Every structure is written in structure tokens, then in C-alpha cells.
Amino acid sequence: MSTTQSDRLRGLLEPLVHAKDLDLEEIEVSRAGRRGLLRVIVDSDEGVELDACAELSRVISEKLDETDAMGEGEYVLEVSSPGADRPLTQHRHYVRATGRLVKLRLTDSAGGGEVIARILTVDDDGLDLEVPGVKGRKPTARRVEFAEIAKARVEIEFSRKDKKEEEA
């Protein structure tokens, strides 16, 4: 997708997404056979429900029908929330992942390597983490600055209870 089309679509869609109290995470335009595919990824601090995606899809579709932002050809519109394996790239992603287990790949200047830890708190400069203990040892605290993170992603935990389940 050209930068111009991307910027135009972002300018067109961002107000619609924000009106639904959601964040526009990503816009992706690609080809699916003869048709184009417009994938719009949205998120919020509370997550995104299917009904919100369906309603936003209707609103976006109506707006796109009024413009030529997608050109003359046929296209498929897909509105969804980010997958669990989405990389953490912005401050709000880390805030939303507080309490979750993450895998961080550190920059060479920070010693490189990977750290798997639970995010305890997030501030403007970095993360306070709890690194799980190995072989029965107690967890340890660790501080990682954002500048030291080359790549980050939430680790899927199948046996951990959700905060809502713990409060019940």
C-alpha cells in the first residue's frame, strides 16, 4: 500500500474509530485474488468485543462507499482486534499487558538475549518486571527501560487465571 493511500485511509478512518472509543492500531491493504483486502485492527484498554467490530465495520463501510479511498475495484473489509501474538510496540500496549507474561528480546547495548517475565508496572521510561524463579527459586524483580527492548510480545498462558476470575 502506498504511503499516500495509507495516510489517506488513516485520516478517514481514525475519527470513526475514536468515536467508538477505540484505538486504530493498524491499517493493511493487500490483494486477495482479484479483490483488495482492507484489514483494520482496533483495540482499547478494555479489549474489543465482536459487536463493536461489527458496528465499526458498518460505519467504515458506509464512509468508504462515500469516497474513492479504495479505488474502483472490489474489496473486502475486515475489522478486528489484534491477535494475542501481536508485538508490543507502543506504550499503551505495555500498559494493557500489565499483569501478563511477556517475552522481551533485549538490544545488544542492554546485553542482548531474551527475558521472560511478568509486567508489574509501566511508567514513561520502562517496565518493572517479575522474573519467574527457576527450579523452585523465588521470582526476582527486574527493571527494563524501553530503549533496551528490541522486540516484545505477550506469552500465551493456558493455566493462569484471568484477573476477573481471581476477583470472583
Short mmCIF file of C-alpha atoms in Angstrom, two decimals:
data_model
loop_
_atom_site.label_atom_id
_atom_site.label_comp_id
_atom_site.label_asym_id
_atom_site.label_seq_id
_atom_site.Cartn_x
_atom_site.Cartn_y
_atom_site.Cartn_z
CA MET A 1 0.00 0.00 0.00
CA SER A 2 1.35 3.41 -0.88
CA THR A 3 2.12 5.84 1.89
CA THR A 4 -0.33 8.28 0.37
CA GLN A 5 -3.17 5.72 0.42
CA SER A 6 -2.23 4.66 3.94
CA ASP A 7 -2.21 8.26 5.18
CA ARG A 8 -5.49 8.98 3.42
CA LEU A 9 -7.18 5.89 4.90
CA ARG A 10 -5.81 6.65 8.37
CA GLY A 11 -7.12 10.21 8.15
CA LEU A 12 -10.50 8.93 7.00
CA LEU A 13 -10.87 6.07 9.49
CA GLU A 14 -9.21 7.37 12.66
CA PRO A 15 -12.07 9.74 13.60
CA LEU A 16 -14.59 6.92 13.09
CA VAL A 17 -12.56 4.55 15.29
CA HIS A 18 -12.03 7.18 18.02
CA ALA A 19 -15.76 7.97 18.00
CA LYS A 20 -16.28 4.37 19.18
CA ASP A 21 -13.68 4.88 21.99
CA LEU A 22 -11.20 2.60 20.24
CA ASP A 23 -7.58 3.00 19.11
CA LEU A 24 -6.66 2.48 15.47
CA GLU A 25 -3.72 0.09 15.71
CA GLU A 26 -3.09 -0.82 12.09
CA ILE A 27 -4.39 -0.47 8.55
CA GLU A 28 -3.31 -3.05 5.99
CA VAL A 29 -4.27 -3.13 2.33
CA SER A 30 -3.40 -6.17 0.23
CA ARG A 31 -4.70 -8.21 -2.69
CA ALA A 32 -6.82 -11.35 -2.28
CA GLY A 33 -7.15 -12.63 -5.83
CA ARG A 34 -8.99 -10.06 -7.91
CA ARG A 35 -10.24 -8.24 -4.83
CA GLY A 36 -8.49 -5.91 -2.49
CA LEU A 37 -8.44 -6.59 1.23
CA LEU A 38 -8.61 -3.78 3.77
CA ARG A 39 -7.79 -5.00 7.26
CA VAL A 40 -8.44 -2.54 10.09
CA ILE A 41 -7.07 -3.51 13.51
CA VAL A 42 -8.55 -1.74 16.55
CA ASP A 43 -8.06 -2.08 20.30
CA SER A 44 -8.90 -0.45 23.63
CA ASP A 45 -7.85 -0.72 27.26
CA GLU A 46 -10.86 -2.97 27.88
CA GLY A 47 -10.35 -5.06 24.75
CA VAL A 48 -12.73 -5.14 21.79
CA GLU A 49 -15.96 -7.09 21.63
CA LEU A 50 -17.28 -8.68 18.46
CA ASP A 51 -20.34 -6.40 18.42
CA ALA A 52 -18.07 -3.32 18.47
CA CYS A 53 -16.11 -4.67 15.49
CA ALA A 54 -19.34 -5.37 13.58
CA GLU A 55 -20.74 -1.89 14.27
CA LEU A 56 -17.44 -0.22 13.34
CA SER A 57 -17.30 -2.30 10.16
CA ARG A 58 -20.73 -0.94 9.13
CA VAL A 59 -19.67 2.65 9.84
CA ILE A 60 -16.36 2.27 7.96
CA SER A 61 -18.08 0.58 5.02
CA GLU A 62 -20.56 3.45 4.71
CA LYS A 63 -17.74 6.01 4.84
CA LEU A 64 -15.66 4.16 2.24
CA ASP A 65 -18.70 3.92 -0.06
CA GLU A 66 -18.87 7.73 0.01
CA THR A 67 -15.23 8.10 -1.12
CA ASP A 68 -12.82 6.62 -3.65
CA ALA A 69 -10.20 5.81 -0.98
CA MET A 70 -10.19 2.12 -2.00
CA GLY A 71 -10.26 2.81 -5.74
CA GLU A 72 -12.76 1.42 -8.21
CA GLY A 73 -12.20 -2.32 -7.72
CA GLU A 74 -13.93 -4.69 -5.34
CA TYR A 75 -12.52 -5.11 -1.86
CA VAL A 76 -13.21 -6.98 1.36
CA LEU A 77 -13.30 -5.04 4.63
CA GLU A 78 -12.13 -6.83 7.75
CA VAL A 79 -12.32 -5.12 11.17
CA SER A 80 -10.83 -6.99 14.11
CA SER A 81 -8.84 -6.73 17.31
CA PRO A 82 -5.15 -7.56 17.38
CA GLY A 83 -4.22 -11.18 17.89
CA ALA A 84 -2.68 -12.41 21.10
CA ASP A 85 0.69 -12.68 19.38
CA ARG A 86 0.78 -9.04 18.27
CA PRO A 87 4.12 -7.36 19.03
CA LEU A 88 4.13 -4.76 21.81
CA THR A 89 5.34 -1.60 20.11
CA GLN A 90 3.67 1.34 21.86
CA HIS A 91 3.45 2.47 25.46
CA ARG A 92 -0.28 1.69 25.61
CA HIS A 93 0.41 -1.91 24.53
CA TYR A 94 2.63 -2.43 27.58
CA VAL A 95 0.06 -0.79 29.88
CA ARG A 96 -2.63 -3.14 28.54
CA ALA A 97 -0.27 -6.09 29.13
CA THR A 98 0.28 -5.26 32.81
CA GLY A 99 -0.03 -8.49 34.79
CA ARG A 100 0.73 -10.62 31.72
CA LEU A 101 3.78 -12.71 30.97
CA VAL A 102 5.90 -11.24 28.15
CA LYS A 103 8.95 -12.26 26.18
CA LEU A 104 11.40 -9.41 25.65
CA ARG A 105 14.34 -9.52 23.27
CA LEU A 106 16.86 -7.00 24.52
CA THR A 107 19.06 -4.75 22.41
CA ASP A 108 22.76 -5.50 22.08
CA SER A 109 23.52 -2.41 24.20
CA ALA A 110 21.44 -3.97 27.01
CA GLY A 111 23.35 -7.25 26.81
CA GLY A 112 21.10 -8.90 24.23
CA GLY A 113 19.28 -12.13 24.94
CA GLU A 114 15.71 -12.78 25.97
CA VAL A 115 13.82 -12.24 29.19
CA ILE A 116 10.51 -13.87 30.01
CA ALA A 117 8.82 -12.01 32.85
CA ARG A 118 5.52 -10.66 34.14
CA ILE A 119 4.88 -6.93 33.77
CA LEU A 120 4.18 -5.45 37.21
CA THR A 121 4.12 -1.73 36.38
CA VAL A 122 4.71 0.53 33.40
CA ASP A 123 5.89 4.14 33.51
CA ASP A 124 7.13 6.61 30.91
CA ASP A 125 10.65 5.13 30.84
CA GLY A 126 10.18 1.39 31.10
CA LEU A 127 8.86 -1.69 32.86
CA ASP A 128 9.12 -3.18 36.32
CA LEU A 129 9.11 -6.93 35.87
CA GLU A 130 8.87 -10.09 37.93
CA VAL A 131 11.15 -12.77 36.52
CA PRO A 132 9.85 -16.24 37.50
CA GLY A 133 12.16 -18.30 39.66
CA VAL A 134 13.74 -21.41 38.19
CA LYS A 135 13.64 -24.80 39.94
CA GLY A 136 11.65 -23.66 42.96
CA ARG A 137 13.51 -20.39 43.49
CA LYS A 138 11.60 -17.23 44.26
CA PRO A 139 10.82 -14.74 41.49
CA THR A 140 13.15 -11.74 41.17
CA ALA A 141 12.43 -8.13 40.33
CA ARG A 142 13.97 -6.53 37.26
CA ARG A 143 13.76 -3.13 35.63
CA VAL A 144 13.95 -2.80 31.82
CA GLU A 145 13.95 0.57 30.06
CA PHE A 146 12.02 0.90 26.78
CA ALA A 147 15.27 1.82 24.99
CA GLU A 148 16.64 -1.62 25.94
CA ILE A 149 13.78 -3.53 24.26
CA ALA A 150 14.34 -4.65 20.68
CA LYS A 151 11.18 -6.74 20.46
CA ALA A 152 8.36 -7.67 22.85
CA ARG A 153 5.36 -9.97 22.71
CA VAL A 154 2.83 -11.37 25.19
CA GLU A 155 3.31 -15.03 26.04
CA ILE A 156 0.14 -17.10 26.00
CA GLU A 157 -0.61 -18.72 29.35
CA PHE A 158 -3.14 -21.53 29.38
CA SER A 159 -3.13 -22.24 33.11
CA ARG A 160 -3.14 -18.68 34.53
CA LYS A 161 -6.44 -17.36 35.83
CA ASP A 162 -7.73 -14.11 34.42
CA LYS A 163 -7.95 -11.12 36.81
CA LYS A 164 -11.76 -11.28 36.60
CA GLU A 165 -11.71 -14.97 37.59
CA GLU A 166 -9.40 -14.23 40.55
CA GLU A 167 -11.72 -11.47 41.81
CA ALA A 168 -14.84 -13.69 41.60
#
